[in-house]
mmCIF file with all atom_site columns, N, CA and C and ligand atoms in Angstrom:
data_model
loop_
_atom_site.group_PDB
_atom_site.id
_atom_site.type_symbol
_atom_site.label_atom_id
_atom_site.label_alt_id
_atom_site.label_comp_id
_atom_site.label_asym_id
_atom_site.label_entity_id
_atom_site.label_seq_id
_atom_site.pdbx_PDB_ins_code
_atom_site.Cartn_x
_atom_site.Cartn_y
_atom_site.Cartn_z
_atom_site.occupancy
_atom_site.B_iso_or_equiv
_atom_site.pdbx_formal_charge
_atom_site.auth_seq_id
_atom_site.auth_comp_id
_atom_site.auth_asym_id
_atom_site.auth_atom_id
_atom_site.pdbx_PDB_model_num
ATOM   1   N  N   . UNK V 1 1  ? 68.934 -38.771 5.963   1.00 48.00 ? 1   UNK V N   1
ATOM   2   C  CA  . UNK V 1 1  ? 69.716 -37.573 6.802   1.00 48.00 ? 1   UNK V CA  1
ATOM   3   C  C   . UNK V 1 1  ? 68.412 -36.807 7.600   1.00 48.00 ? 1   UNK V C   1
ATOM   4   N  N   . UNK V 1 2  ? 68.801 -36.633 8.753   1.00 51.00 ? 2   UNK V N   1
ATOM   5   C  CA  . UNK V 1 2  ? 67.972 -36.266 9.505   1.00 51.00 ? 2   UNK V CA  1
ATOM   6   C  C   . UNK V 1 2  ? 67.678 -34.927 9.188   1.00 51.00 ? 2   UNK V C   1
ATOM   7   N  N   . UNK V 1 3  ? 65.965 -34.369 9.473   1.00 63.00 ? 3   UNK V N   1
ATOM   8   C  CA  . UNK V 1 3  ? 65.766 -33.018 8.796   1.00 63.00 ? 3   UNK V CA  1
ATOM   9   C  C   . UNK V 1 3  ? 65.507 -32.652 7.560   1.00 63.00 ? 3   UNK V C   1
ATOM   10  N  N   . UNK V 1 4  ? 65.770 -33.771 6.397   1.00 75.00 ? 4   UNK V N   1
ATOM   11  C  CA  . UNK V 1 4  ? 65.672 -33.611 4.995   1.00 75.00 ? 4   UNK V CA  1
ATOM   12  C  C   . UNK V 1 4  ? 64.134 -33.853 4.786   1.00 75.00 ? 4   UNK V C   1
ATOM   13  N  N   . UNK V 1 5  ? 63.497 -33.161 3.832   1.00 86.00 ? 5   UNK V N   1
ATOM   14  C  CA  . UNK V 1 5  ? 62.402 -33.503 3.423   1.00 86.00 ? 5   UNK V CA  1
ATOM   15  C  C   . UNK V 1 5  ? 62.382 -33.756 2.060   1.00 86.00 ? 5   UNK V C   1
ATOM   16  N  N   . UNK V 1 6  ? 61.950 -34.083 1.304   1.00 89.00 ? 6   UNK V N   1
ATOM   17  C  CA  . UNK V 1 6  ? 61.685 -34.566 -0.157  1.00 89.00 ? 6   UNK V CA  1
ATOM   18  C  C   . UNK V 1 6  ? 60.483 -33.647 -0.997  1.00 89.00 ? 6   UNK V C   1
ATOM   19  N  N   . UNK V 1 7  ? 60.568 -33.219 -1.940  1.00 90.00 ? 7   UNK V N   1
ATOM   20  C  CA  . UNK V 1 7  ? 59.590 -31.843 -2.399  1.00 90.00 ? 7   UNK V CA  1
ATOM   21  C  C   . UNK V 1 7  ? 59.685 -32.382 -3.885  1.00 90.00 ? 7   UNK V C   1
ATOM   22  N  N   . UNK V 1 8  ? 58.505 -32.750 -4.376  1.00 91.00 ? 8   UNK V N   1
ATOM   23  C  CA  . UNK V 1 8  ? 58.298 -33.330 -5.837  1.00 91.00 ? 8   UNK V CA  1
ATOM   24  C  C   . UNK V 1 8  ? 58.221 -31.818 -6.491  1.00 91.00 ? 8   UNK V C   1
ATOM   25  N  N   . UNK V 1 9  ? 59.206 -31.896 -7.595  1.00 86.00 ? 9   UNK V N   1
ATOM   26  C  CA  . UNK V 1 9  ? 59.740 -30.871 -8.462  1.00 86.00 ? 9   UNK V CA  1
ATOM   27  C  C   . UNK V 1 9  ? 58.691 -30.736 -9.648  1.00 86.00 ? 9   UNK V C   1
ATOM   28  N  N   . UNK V 1 10 ? 57.498 -31.534 -9.702  1.00 88.00 ? 10  UNK V N   1
ATOM   29  C  CA  . UNK V 1 10 ? 56.484 -31.345 -10.991 1.00 88.00 ? 10  UNK V CA  1
ATOM   30  C  C   . UNK V 1 10 ? 55.258 -30.413 -10.043 1.00 88.00 ? 10  UNK V C   1
ATOM   31  N  N   . UNK V 1 11 ? 54.988 -30.518 -8.739  1.00 91.00 ? 11  UNK V N   1
ATOM   32  C  CA  . UNK V 1 11 ? 53.823 -29.803 -8.223  1.00 91.00 ? 11  UNK V CA  1
ATOM   33  C  C   . UNK V 1 11 ? 54.278 -29.382 -6.947  1.00 91.00 ? 11  UNK V C   1
ATOM   34  N  N   . UNK V 1 12 ? 55.452 -29.541 -6.366  1.00 88.00 ? 12  UNK V N   1
ATOM   35  C  CA  . UNK V 1 12 ? 55.697 -28.702 -5.253  1.00 88.00 ? 12  UNK V CA  1
ATOM   36  C  C   . UNK V 1 12 ? 55.363 -29.337 -3.711  1.00 88.00 ? 12  UNK V C   1
ATOM   37  N  N   . UNK V 1 13 ? 54.571 -30.738 -3.929  1.00 92.00 ? 13  UNK V N   1
ATOM   38  C  CA  . UNK V 1 13 ? 54.195 -31.544 -2.741  1.00 92.00 ? 13  UNK V CA  1
ATOM   39  C  C   . UNK V 1 13 ? 55.484 -31.692 -2.073  1.00 92.00 ? 13  UNK V C   1
ATOM   40  N  N   . UNK V 1 14 ? 55.198 -32.040 -0.520  1.00 91.00 ? 14  UNK V N   1
ATOM   41  C  CA  . UNK V 1 14 ? 56.338 -32.171 0.313   1.00 91.00 ? 14  UNK V CA  1
ATOM   42  C  C   . UNK V 1 14 ? 55.995 -33.640 0.814   1.00 91.00 ? 14  UNK V C   1
ATOM   43  N  N   . UNK V 1 15 ? 57.270 -34.228 1.052   1.00 91.00 ? 15  UNK V N   1
ATOM   44  C  CA  . UNK V 1 15 ? 57.076 -35.437 1.570   1.00 91.00 ? 15  UNK V CA  1
ATOM   45  C  C   . UNK V 1 15 ? 58.180 -35.635 2.633   1.00 91.00 ? 15  UNK V C   1
ATOM   46  N  N   . UNK V 1 16 ? 57.840 -36.559 3.808   1.00 89.00 ? 16  UNK V N   1
ATOM   47  C  CA  . UNK V 1 16 ? 58.862 -36.820 4.813   1.00 89.00 ? 16  UNK V CA  1
ATOM   48  C  C   . UNK V 1 16 ? 59.596 -37.970 3.883   1.00 89.00 ? 16  UNK V C   1
ATOM   49  N  N   . UNK V 1 17 ? 59.182 -39.141 3.355   1.00 89.00 ? 17  UNK V N   1
ATOM   50  C  CA  . UNK V 1 17 ? 60.035 -39.950 3.031   1.00 89.00 ? 17  UNK V CA  1
ATOM   51  C  C   . UNK V 1 17 ? 60.179 -40.003 1.414   1.00 89.00 ? 17  UNK V C   1
ATOM   52  N  N   . UNK V 1 18 ? 61.242 -40.569 1.155   1.00 87.00 ? 18  UNK V N   1
ATOM   53  C  CA  . UNK V 1 18 ? 61.675 -40.532 -0.244  1.00 87.00 ? 18  UNK V CA  1
ATOM   54  C  C   . UNK V 1 18 ? 60.632 -41.528 -0.992  1.00 87.00 ? 18  UNK V C   1
ATOM   55  N  N   . UNK V 1 19 ? 60.255 -42.486 -0.432  1.00 89.00 ? 19  UNK V N   1
ATOM   56  C  CA  . UNK V 1 19 ? 59.467 -43.681 -1.117  1.00 89.00 ? 19  UNK V CA  1
ATOM   57  C  C   . UNK V 1 19 ? 57.850 -42.918 -1.126  1.00 89.00 ? 19  UNK V C   1
ATOM   58  N  N   . UNK V 1 20 ? 57.590 -41.913 -0.406  1.00 92.00 ? 20  UNK V N   1
ATOM   59  C  CA  . UNK V 1 20 ? 56.214 -41.438 -0.578  1.00 92.00 ? 20  UNK V CA  1
ATOM   60  C  C   . UNK V 1 20 ? 56.501 -40.585 -1.838  1.00 92.00 ? 20  UNK V C   1
ATOM   61  N  N   . UNK V 1 21 ? 57.204 -39.860 -1.890  1.00 89.00 ? 21  UNK V N   1
ATOM   62  C  CA  . UNK V 1 21 ? 57.852 -38.898 -3.213  1.00 89.00 ? 21  UNK V CA  1
ATOM   63  C  C   . UNK V 1 21 ? 57.550 -39.756 -4.412  1.00 89.00 ? 21  UNK V C   1
ATOM   64  N  N   . UNK V 1 22 ? 58.264 -40.702 -4.378  1.00 88.00 ? 22  UNK V N   1
ATOM   65  C  CA  . UNK V 1 22 ? 58.715 -41.652 -5.768  1.00 88.00 ? 22  UNK V CA  1
ATOM   66  C  C   . UNK V 1 22 ? 57.067 -42.460 -5.921  1.00 88.00 ? 22  UNK V C   1
ATOM   67  N  N   . UNK V 1 23 ? 56.252 -42.818 -4.852  1.00 91.00 ? 23  UNK V N   1
ATOM   68  C  CA  . UNK V 1 23 ? 55.085 -43.456 -5.249  1.00 91.00 ? 23  UNK V CA  1
ATOM   69  C  C   . UNK V 1 23 ? 54.129 -42.279 -5.746  1.00 91.00 ? 23  UNK V C   1
ATOM   70  N  N   . UNK V 1 24 ? 54.144 -41.004 -5.251  1.00 94.00 ? 24  UNK V N   1
ATOM   71  C  CA  . UNK V 1 24 ? 53.263 -39.953 -5.571  1.00 94.00 ? 24  UNK V CA  1
ATOM   72  C  C   . UNK V 1 24 ? 53.975 -39.599 -6.954  1.00 94.00 ? 24  UNK V C   1
ATOM   73  N  N   . UNK V 1 25 ? 55.237 -39.585 -7.683  1.00 91.00 ? 25  UNK V N   1
ATOM   74  C  CA  . UNK V 1 25 ? 55.394 -39.405 -8.886  1.00 91.00 ? 25  UNK V CA  1
ATOM   75  C  C   . UNK V 1 25 ? 54.960 -40.428 -9.746  1.00 91.00 ? 25  UNK V C   1
ATOM   76  N  N   . UNK V 1 26 ? 55.215 -41.647 -9.545  1.00 90.00 ? 26  UNK V N   1
ATOM   77  C  CA  . UNK V 1 26 ? 54.618 -42.755 -10.047 1.00 90.00 ? 26  UNK V CA  1
ATOM   78  C  C   . UNK V 1 26 ? 52.909 -42.561 -10.557 1.00 90.00 ? 26  UNK V C   1
ATOM   79  N  N   . UNK V 1 27 ? 52.242 -42.340 -9.447  1.00 91.00 ? 27  UNK V N   1
ATOM   80  C  CA  . UNK V 1 27 ? 51.072 -42.155 -9.221  1.00 91.00 ? 27  UNK V CA  1
ATOM   81  C  C   . UNK V 1 27 ? 50.613 -40.794 -10.279 1.00 91.00 ? 27  UNK V C   1
ATOM   82  N  N   . UNK V 1 28 ? 51.318 -40.106 -10.028 1.00 94.00 ? 28  UNK V N   1
ATOM   83  C  CA  . UNK V 1 28 ? 50.595 -38.511 -10.332 1.00 94.00 ? 28  UNK V CA  1
ATOM   84  C  C   . UNK V 1 28 ? 51.404 -38.015 -11.778 1.00 94.00 ? 28  UNK V C   1
ATOM   85  N  N   . UNK V 1 29 ? 52.462 -38.309 -11.917 1.00 92.00 ? 29  UNK V N   1
ATOM   86  C  CA  . UNK V 1 29 ? 53.344 -37.714 -12.981 1.00 92.00 ? 29  UNK V CA  1
ATOM   87  C  C   . UNK V 1 29 ? 54.157 -38.568 -13.878 1.00 92.00 ? 29  UNK V C   1
ATOM   88  N  N   . UNK V 1 30 ? 53.731 -39.774 -13.756 1.00 84.00 ? 30  UNK V N   1
ATOM   89  C  CA  . UNK V 1 30 ? 54.123 -40.944 -14.691 1.00 84.00 ? 30  UNK V CA  1
ATOM   90  C  C   . UNK V 1 30 ? 55.569 -41.038 -14.445 1.00 84.00 ? 30  UNK V C   1
ATOM   91  N  N   . UNK V 1 31 ? 56.164 -41.082 -13.664 1.00 75.00 ? 31  UNK V N   1
ATOM   92  C  CA  . UNK V 1 31 ? 57.286 -41.570 -12.750 1.00 75.00 ? 31  UNK V CA  1
ATOM   93  C  C   . UNK V 1 31 ? 58.275 -40.693 -12.916 1.00 75.00 ? 31  UNK V C   1
ATOM   94  N  N   . UNK V 1 32 ? 57.863 -39.481 -13.793 1.00 71.00 ? 32  UNK V N   1
ATOM   95  C  CA  . UNK V 1 32 ? 58.737 -38.231 -13.949 1.00 71.00 ? 32  UNK V CA  1
ATOM   96  C  C   . UNK V 1 32 ? 58.656 -37.327 -12.939 1.00 71.00 ? 32  UNK V C   1
ATOM   97  N  N   . UNK V 1 33 ? 59.811 -37.260 -11.943 1.00 77.00 ? 33  UNK V N   1
ATOM   98  C  CA  . UNK V 1 33 ? 59.792 -36.333 -11.417 1.00 77.00 ? 33  UNK V CA  1
ATOM   99  C  C   . UNK V 1 33 ? 61.377 -35.634 -11.003 1.00 77.00 ? 33  UNK V C   1
ATOM   100 N  N   . UNK V 1 34 ? 61.463 -34.668 -10.002 1.00 84.00 ? 34  UNK V N   1
ATOM   101 C  CA  . UNK V 1 34 ? 62.896 -34.199 -9.799  1.00 84.00 ? 34  UNK V CA  1
ATOM   102 C  C   . UNK V 1 34 ? 62.710 -34.138 -8.248  1.00 84.00 ? 34  UNK V C   1
ATOM   103 N  N   . UNK V 1 35 ? 63.848 -33.772 -7.503  1.00 90.00 ? 35  UNK V N   1
ATOM   104 C  CA  . UNK V 1 35 ? 63.706 -33.515 -6.010  1.00 90.00 ? 35  UNK V CA  1
ATOM   105 C  C   . UNK V 1 35 ? 64.075 -32.194 -5.929  1.00 90.00 ? 35  UNK V C   1
ATOM   106 N  N   . UNK V 1 36 ? 62.945 -31.683 -5.157  1.00 90.00 ? 36  UNK V N   1
ATOM   107 C  CA  . UNK V 1 36 ? 62.824 -30.307 -5.069  1.00 90.00 ? 36  UNK V CA  1
ATOM   108 C  C   . UNK V 1 36 ? 63.567 -29.598 -3.614  1.00 90.00 ? 36  UNK V C   1
ATOM   109 N  N   . UNK V 1 37 ? 64.341 -28.872 -3.541  1.00 91.00 ? 37  UNK V N   1
ATOM   110 C  CA  . UNK V 1 37 ? 64.516 -28.310 -2.338  1.00 91.00 ? 37  UNK V CA  1
ATOM   111 C  C   . UNK V 1 37 ? 64.121 -27.577 -1.737  1.00 91.00 ? 37  UNK V C   1
ATOM   112 N  N   . UNK V 1 38 ? 63.303 -27.842 -0.798  1.00 85.00 ? 38  UNK V N   1
ATOM   113 C  CA  . UNK V 1 38 ? 62.057 -26.954 -0.115  1.00 85.00 ? 38  UNK V CA  1
ATOM   114 C  C   . UNK V 1 38 ? 62.395 -25.631 0.502   1.00 85.00 ? 38  UNK V C   1
ATOM   115 N  N   . UNK V 1 39 ? 64.051 -25.906 0.787   1.00 88.00 ? 39  UNK V N   1
ATOM   116 C  CA  . UNK V 1 39 ? 64.488 -24.434 1.221   1.00 88.00 ? 39  UNK V CA  1
ATOM   117 C  C   . UNK V 1 39 ? 64.508 -23.240 0.267   1.00 88.00 ? 39  UNK V C   1
ATOM   118 N  N   . UNK V 1 40 ? 65.452 -23.660 -0.832  1.00 92.00 ? 40  UNK V N   1
ATOM   119 C  CA  . UNK V 1 40 ? 65.718 -22.552 -1.776  1.00 92.00 ? 40  UNK V CA  1
ATOM   120 C  C   . UNK V 1 40 ? 65.080 -22.774 -3.139  1.00 92.00 ? 40  UNK V C   1
ATOM   121 N  N   . UNK V 1 41 ? 63.890 -23.990 -3.191  1.00 86.00 ? 41  UNK V N   1
ATOM   122 C  CA  . UNK V 1 41 ? 63.245 -23.995 -4.387  1.00 86.00 ? 41  UNK V CA  1
ATOM   123 C  C   . UNK V 1 41 ? 64.129 -24.525 -5.428  1.00 86.00 ? 41  UNK V C   1
ATOM   124 N  N   . UNK V 1 42 ? 65.215 -24.877 -5.275  1.00 90.00 ? 42  UNK V N   1
ATOM   125 C  CA  . UNK V 1 42 ? 66.199 -25.245 -6.622  1.00 90.00 ? 42  UNK V CA  1
ATOM   126 C  C   . UNK V 1 42 ? 65.491 -26.945 -6.868  1.00 90.00 ? 42  UNK V C   1
ATOM   127 N  N   . UNK V 1 43 ? 65.659 -27.441 -8.145  1.00 88.00 ? 43  UNK V N   1
ATOM   128 C  CA  . UNK V 1 43 ? 65.039 -29.060 -8.378  1.00 88.00 ? 43  UNK V CA  1
ATOM   129 C  C   . UNK V 1 43 ? 66.312 -29.510 -8.883  1.00 88.00 ? 43  UNK V C   1
ATOM   130 N  N   . UNK V 1 44 ? 66.590 -31.074 -8.716  1.00 91.00 ? 44  UNK V N   1
ATOM   131 C  CA  . UNK V 1 44 ? 67.348 -31.500 -9.006  1.00 91.00 ? 44  UNK V CA  1
ATOM   132 C  C   . UNK V 1 44 ? 66.882 -33.082 -9.617  1.00 91.00 ? 44  UNK V C   1
ATOM   133 N  N   . UNK V 1 45 ? 67.767 -33.520 -10.798 1.00 88.00 ? 45  UNK V N   1
ATOM   134 C  CA  . UNK V 1 45 ? 67.069 -34.553 -11.610 1.00 88.00 ? 45  UNK V CA  1
ATOM   135 C  C   . UNK V 1 45 ? 67.247 -36.046 -10.570 1.00 88.00 ? 45  UNK V C   1
ATOM   136 N  N   . UNK V 1 46 ? 68.261 -35.854 -9.867  1.00 90.00 ? 46  UNK V N   1
ATOM   137 C  CA  . UNK V 1 46 ? 68.624 -37.300 -9.067  1.00 90.00 ? 46  UNK V CA  1
ATOM   138 C  C   . UNK V 1 46 ? 68.759 -36.968 -7.693  1.00 90.00 ? 46  UNK V C   1
ATOM   139 N  N   . UNK V 1 47 ? 68.690 -38.040 -7.040  1.00 88.00 ? 47  UNK V N   1
ATOM   140 C  CA  . UNK V 1 47 ? 68.956 -37.833 -5.409  1.00 88.00 ? 47  UNK V CA  1
ATOM   141 C  C   . UNK V 1 47 ? 70.286 -37.381 -5.006  1.00 88.00 ? 47  UNK V C   1
ATOM   142 N  N   . UNK V 1 48 ? 71.405 -38.053 -5.667  1.00 93.00 ? 48  UNK V N   1
ATOM   143 C  CA  . UNK V 1 48 ? 72.592 -37.529 -5.373  1.00 93.00 ? 48  UNK V CA  1
ATOM   144 C  C   . UNK V 1 48 ? 73.067 -36.276 -5.558  1.00 93.00 ? 48  UNK V C   1
ATOM   145 N  N   . UNK V 1 49 ? 72.496 -35.747 -6.699  1.00 94.00 ? 49  UNK V N   1
ATOM   146 C  CA  . UNK V 1 49 ? 72.853 -34.049 -6.575  1.00 94.00 ? 49  UNK V CA  1
ATOM   147 C  C   . UNK V 1 49 ? 71.937 -33.389 -5.569  1.00 94.00 ? 49  UNK V C   1
ATOM   148 N  N   . UNK V 1 50 ? 70.934 -33.741 -5.321  1.00 92.00 ? 50  UNK V N   1
ATOM   149 C  CA  . UNK V 1 50 ? 70.017 -33.401 -4.191  1.00 92.00 ? 50  UNK V CA  1
ATOM   150 C  C   . UNK V 1 50 ? 70.655 -33.370 -3.067  1.00 92.00 ? 50  UNK V C   1
ATOM   151 N  N   . UNK V 1 51 ? 71.197 -34.412 -2.485  1.00 91.00 ? 51  UNK V N   1
ATOM   152 C  CA  . UNK V 1 51 ? 71.733 -34.677 -1.192  1.00 91.00 ? 51  UNK V CA  1
ATOM   153 C  C   . UNK V 1 51 ? 73.212 -33.964 -1.332  1.00 91.00 ? 51  UNK V C   1
ATOM   154 N  N   . UNK V 1 52 ? 73.747 -33.610 -2.363  1.00 95.00 ? 52  UNK V N   1
ATOM   155 C  CA  . UNK V 1 52 ? 75.243 -32.997 -2.583  1.00 95.00 ? 52  UNK V CA  1
ATOM   156 C  C   . UNK V 1 52 ? 74.784 -31.698 -2.401  1.00 95.00 ? 52  UNK V C   1
ATOM   157 N  N   . UNK V 1 53 ? 73.694 -31.228 -2.971  1.00 94.00 ? 53  UNK V N   1
ATOM   158 C  CA  . UNK V 1 53 ? 73.372 -29.744 -2.714  1.00 94.00 ? 53  UNK V CA  1
ATOM   159 C  C   . UNK V 1 53 ? 72.901 -29.608 -0.971  1.00 94.00 ? 53  UNK V C   1
ATOM   160 N  N   . UNK V 1 54 ? 72.002 -30.536 -0.422  1.00 91.00 ? 54  UNK V N   1
ATOM   161 C  CA  . UNK V 1 54 ? 71.788 -30.195 0.809   1.00 91.00 ? 54  UNK V CA  1
ATOM   162 C  C   . UNK V 1 54 ? 72.907 -30.259 1.653   1.00 91.00 ? 54  UNK V C   1
ATOM   163 N  N   . UNK V 1 55 ? 73.863 -30.667 1.332   1.00 93.00 ? 55  UNK V N   1
ATOM   164 C  CA  . UNK V 1 55 ? 74.937 -30.944 2.422   1.00 93.00 ? 55  UNK V CA  1
ATOM   165 C  C   . UNK V 1 55 ? 75.941 -29.748 2.374   1.00 93.00 ? 55  UNK V C   1
ATOM   166 N  N   . UNK V 1 56 ? 76.138 -29.417 1.139   1.00 95.00 ? 56  UNK V N   1
ATOM   167 C  CA  . UNK V 1 56 ? 77.046 -28.597 0.391   1.00 95.00 ? 56  UNK V CA  1
ATOM   168 C  C   . UNK V 1 56 ? 76.246 -26.759 0.882   1.00 95.00 ? 56  UNK V C   1
ATOM   169 N  N   . UNK V 1 57 ? 75.137 -26.815 0.475   1.00 95.00 ? 57  UNK V N   1
ATOM   170 C  CA  . UNK V 1 57 ? 74.684 -25.445 0.593   1.00 95.00 ? 57  UNK V CA  1
ATOM   171 C  C   . UNK V 1 57 ? 73.637 -25.272 1.727   1.00 95.00 ? 57  UNK V C   1
ATOM   172 N  N   . UNK V 1 58 ? 73.359 -26.222 2.236   1.00 93.00 ? 58  UNK V N   1
ATOM   173 C  CA  . UNK V 1 58 ? 72.378 -26.248 3.770   1.00 93.00 ? 58  UNK V CA  1
ATOM   174 C  C   . UNK V 1 58 ? 72.937 -27.084 4.766   1.00 93.00 ? 58  UNK V C   1
ATOM   175 N  N   . UNK V 1 59 ? 74.102 -27.425 4.723   1.00 89.00 ? 59  UNK V N   1
ATOM   176 C  CA  . UNK V 1 59 ? 74.708 -28.220 5.908   1.00 89.00 ? 59  UNK V CA  1
ATOM   177 C  C   . UNK V 1 59 ? 73.777 -29.102 6.486   1.00 89.00 ? 59  UNK V C   1
ATOM   178 N  N   . UNK V 1 60 ? 72.713 -29.846 5.695   1.00 81.00 ? 60  UNK V N   1
ATOM   179 C  CA  . UNK V 1 60 ? 71.864 -31.040 6.209   1.00 81.00 ? 60  UNK V CA  1
ATOM   180 C  C   . UNK V 1 60 ? 72.392 -32.060 6.083   1.00 81.00 ? 60  UNK V C   1
HETATM 181 ZN ZN1 . ZN  A 2 .  ? 53.966 -33.884 -7.704  1.00 55.98 ? 101 ZN  A ZN1 1
HETATM 182 ZN ZN1 . ZN  A 2 .  ? 68.318 -25.587 -1.639  1.00 55.98 ? 102 ZN  A ZN1 1
#
């Protein structure tokens, strides 16, 4: 999705790519992370919930 950025729900770090977020989570948070919406600070346990939120609430 164009314009979507990925936020780490554990520490708030922002990534352009999903893979960067996953790598970061594996390295720093023992694979446990959530998807953080950088627009409204809500976090989601999985990518599909995150994408649904972005589409529904932010029209991204
Ligand atoms: Zn993090
Ligand atoms: Zn949001």
